PDB file of C-alpha atoms in Angstrom:
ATOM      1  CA  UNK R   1     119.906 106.348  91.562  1.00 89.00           C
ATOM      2  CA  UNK R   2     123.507 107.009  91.116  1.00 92.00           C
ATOM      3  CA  UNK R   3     125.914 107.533  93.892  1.00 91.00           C
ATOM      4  CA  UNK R   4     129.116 109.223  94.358  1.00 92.00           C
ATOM      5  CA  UNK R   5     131.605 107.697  97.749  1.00 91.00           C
ATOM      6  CA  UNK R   6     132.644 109.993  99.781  1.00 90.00           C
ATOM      7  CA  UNK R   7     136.162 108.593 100.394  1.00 91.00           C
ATOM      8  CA  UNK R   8     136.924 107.204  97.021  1.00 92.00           C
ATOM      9  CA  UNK R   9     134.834 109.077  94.579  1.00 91.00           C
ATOM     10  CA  UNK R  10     134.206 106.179  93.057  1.00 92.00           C
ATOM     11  CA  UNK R  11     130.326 106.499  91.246  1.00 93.00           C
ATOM     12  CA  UNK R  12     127.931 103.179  92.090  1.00 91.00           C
ATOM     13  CA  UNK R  13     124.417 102.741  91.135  1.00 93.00           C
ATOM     14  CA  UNK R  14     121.586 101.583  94.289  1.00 91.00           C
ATOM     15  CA  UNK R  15     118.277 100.889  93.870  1.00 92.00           C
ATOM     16  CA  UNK R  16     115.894 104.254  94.060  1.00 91.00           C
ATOM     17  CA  UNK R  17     113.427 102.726  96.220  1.00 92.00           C
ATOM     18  CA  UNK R  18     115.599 101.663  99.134  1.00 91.00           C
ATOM     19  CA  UNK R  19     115.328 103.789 102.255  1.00 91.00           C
ATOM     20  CA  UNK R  20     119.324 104.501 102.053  1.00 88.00           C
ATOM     21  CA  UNK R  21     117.975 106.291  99.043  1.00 90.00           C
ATOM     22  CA  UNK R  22     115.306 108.174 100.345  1.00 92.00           C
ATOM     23  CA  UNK R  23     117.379 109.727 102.841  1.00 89.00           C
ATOM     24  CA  UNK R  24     119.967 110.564 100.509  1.00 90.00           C
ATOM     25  CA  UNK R  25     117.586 112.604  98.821  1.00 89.00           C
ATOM     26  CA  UNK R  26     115.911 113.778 101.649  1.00 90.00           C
ATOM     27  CA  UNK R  27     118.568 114.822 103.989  1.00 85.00           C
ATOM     28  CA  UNK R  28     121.158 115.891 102.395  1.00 76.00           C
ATOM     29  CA  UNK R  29     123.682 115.587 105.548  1.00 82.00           C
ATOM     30  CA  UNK R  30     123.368 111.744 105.037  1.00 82.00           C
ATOM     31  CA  UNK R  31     126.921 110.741 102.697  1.00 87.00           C
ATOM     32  CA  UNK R  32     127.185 107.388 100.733  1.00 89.00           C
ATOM     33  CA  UNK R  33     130.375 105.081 101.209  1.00 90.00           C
ATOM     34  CA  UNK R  34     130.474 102.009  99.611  1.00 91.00           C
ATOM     35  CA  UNK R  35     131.060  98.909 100.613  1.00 90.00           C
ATOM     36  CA  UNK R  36     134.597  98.785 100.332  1.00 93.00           C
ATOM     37  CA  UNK R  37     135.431 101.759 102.137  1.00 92.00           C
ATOM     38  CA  UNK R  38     132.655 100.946 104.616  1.00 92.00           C
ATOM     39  CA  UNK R  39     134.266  97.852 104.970  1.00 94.00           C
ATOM     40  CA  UNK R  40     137.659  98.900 105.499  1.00 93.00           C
ATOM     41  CA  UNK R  41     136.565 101.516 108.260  1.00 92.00           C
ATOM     42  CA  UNK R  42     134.963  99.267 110.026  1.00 92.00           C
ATOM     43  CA  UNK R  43     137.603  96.855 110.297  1.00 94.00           C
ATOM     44  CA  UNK R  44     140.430  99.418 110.777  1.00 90.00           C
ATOM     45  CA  UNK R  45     137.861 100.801 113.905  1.00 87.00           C
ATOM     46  CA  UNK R  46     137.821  97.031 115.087  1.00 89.00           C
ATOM     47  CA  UNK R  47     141.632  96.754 115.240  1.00 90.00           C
ATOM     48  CA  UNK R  48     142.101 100.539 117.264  1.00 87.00           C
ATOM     49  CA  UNK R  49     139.132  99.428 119.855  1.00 86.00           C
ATOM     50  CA  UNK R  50     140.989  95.731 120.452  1.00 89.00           C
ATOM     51  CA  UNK R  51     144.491  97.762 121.451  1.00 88.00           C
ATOM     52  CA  UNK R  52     142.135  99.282 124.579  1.00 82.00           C
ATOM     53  CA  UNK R  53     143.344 103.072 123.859  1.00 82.00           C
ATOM     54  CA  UNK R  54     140.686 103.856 121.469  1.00 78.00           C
ATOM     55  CA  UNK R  55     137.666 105.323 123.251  1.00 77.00           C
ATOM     56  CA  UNK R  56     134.292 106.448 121.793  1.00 74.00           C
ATOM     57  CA  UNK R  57     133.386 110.045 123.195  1.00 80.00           C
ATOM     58  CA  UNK R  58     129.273 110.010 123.601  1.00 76.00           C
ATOM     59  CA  UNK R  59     127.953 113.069 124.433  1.00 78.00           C
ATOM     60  CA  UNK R  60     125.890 111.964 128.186  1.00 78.00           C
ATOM     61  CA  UNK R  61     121.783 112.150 128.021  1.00 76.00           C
ATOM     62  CA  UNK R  62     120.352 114.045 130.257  1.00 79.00           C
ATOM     63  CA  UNK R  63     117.037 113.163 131.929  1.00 79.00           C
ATOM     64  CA  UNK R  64     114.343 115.408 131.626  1.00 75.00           C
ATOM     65  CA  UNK R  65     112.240 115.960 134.582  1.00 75.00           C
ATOM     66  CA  UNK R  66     109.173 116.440 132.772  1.00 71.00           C
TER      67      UNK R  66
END
């Protein structure tokens, strides 16, 4: 299956029977980034959480009473 990154547009071939696969097909909100990129996010996140004025905004579960 070929494969298009989001960031860099750059085009990358993955195996068609992997589950990233499936749900790129399948869902079509799921993006591709490849490993560079994904890489370079990541470690870019890594550096703004270690300066302590990065935070994460998670929307709170509620319980359910049922």
């Amino acid at each position: 299956m070929r494969v298009k990154c989001v960031l860099c547009d750059k085009i990358e071939t993955i195996n068609s029977d992997t589950l990233q696969a499936k749900r790129l097909r399948n869902r079509p909100i799921h993006t591709y980034m490849c490993n560079s990129c994904d890489e370079r996010i990541a470690e870019k996140t890594k550096l703004r959480l270690a300066t302590g004025n990065f935070r994460l905004y998670r929307s709170r579960v509620e319980k359910d009473e049922w």
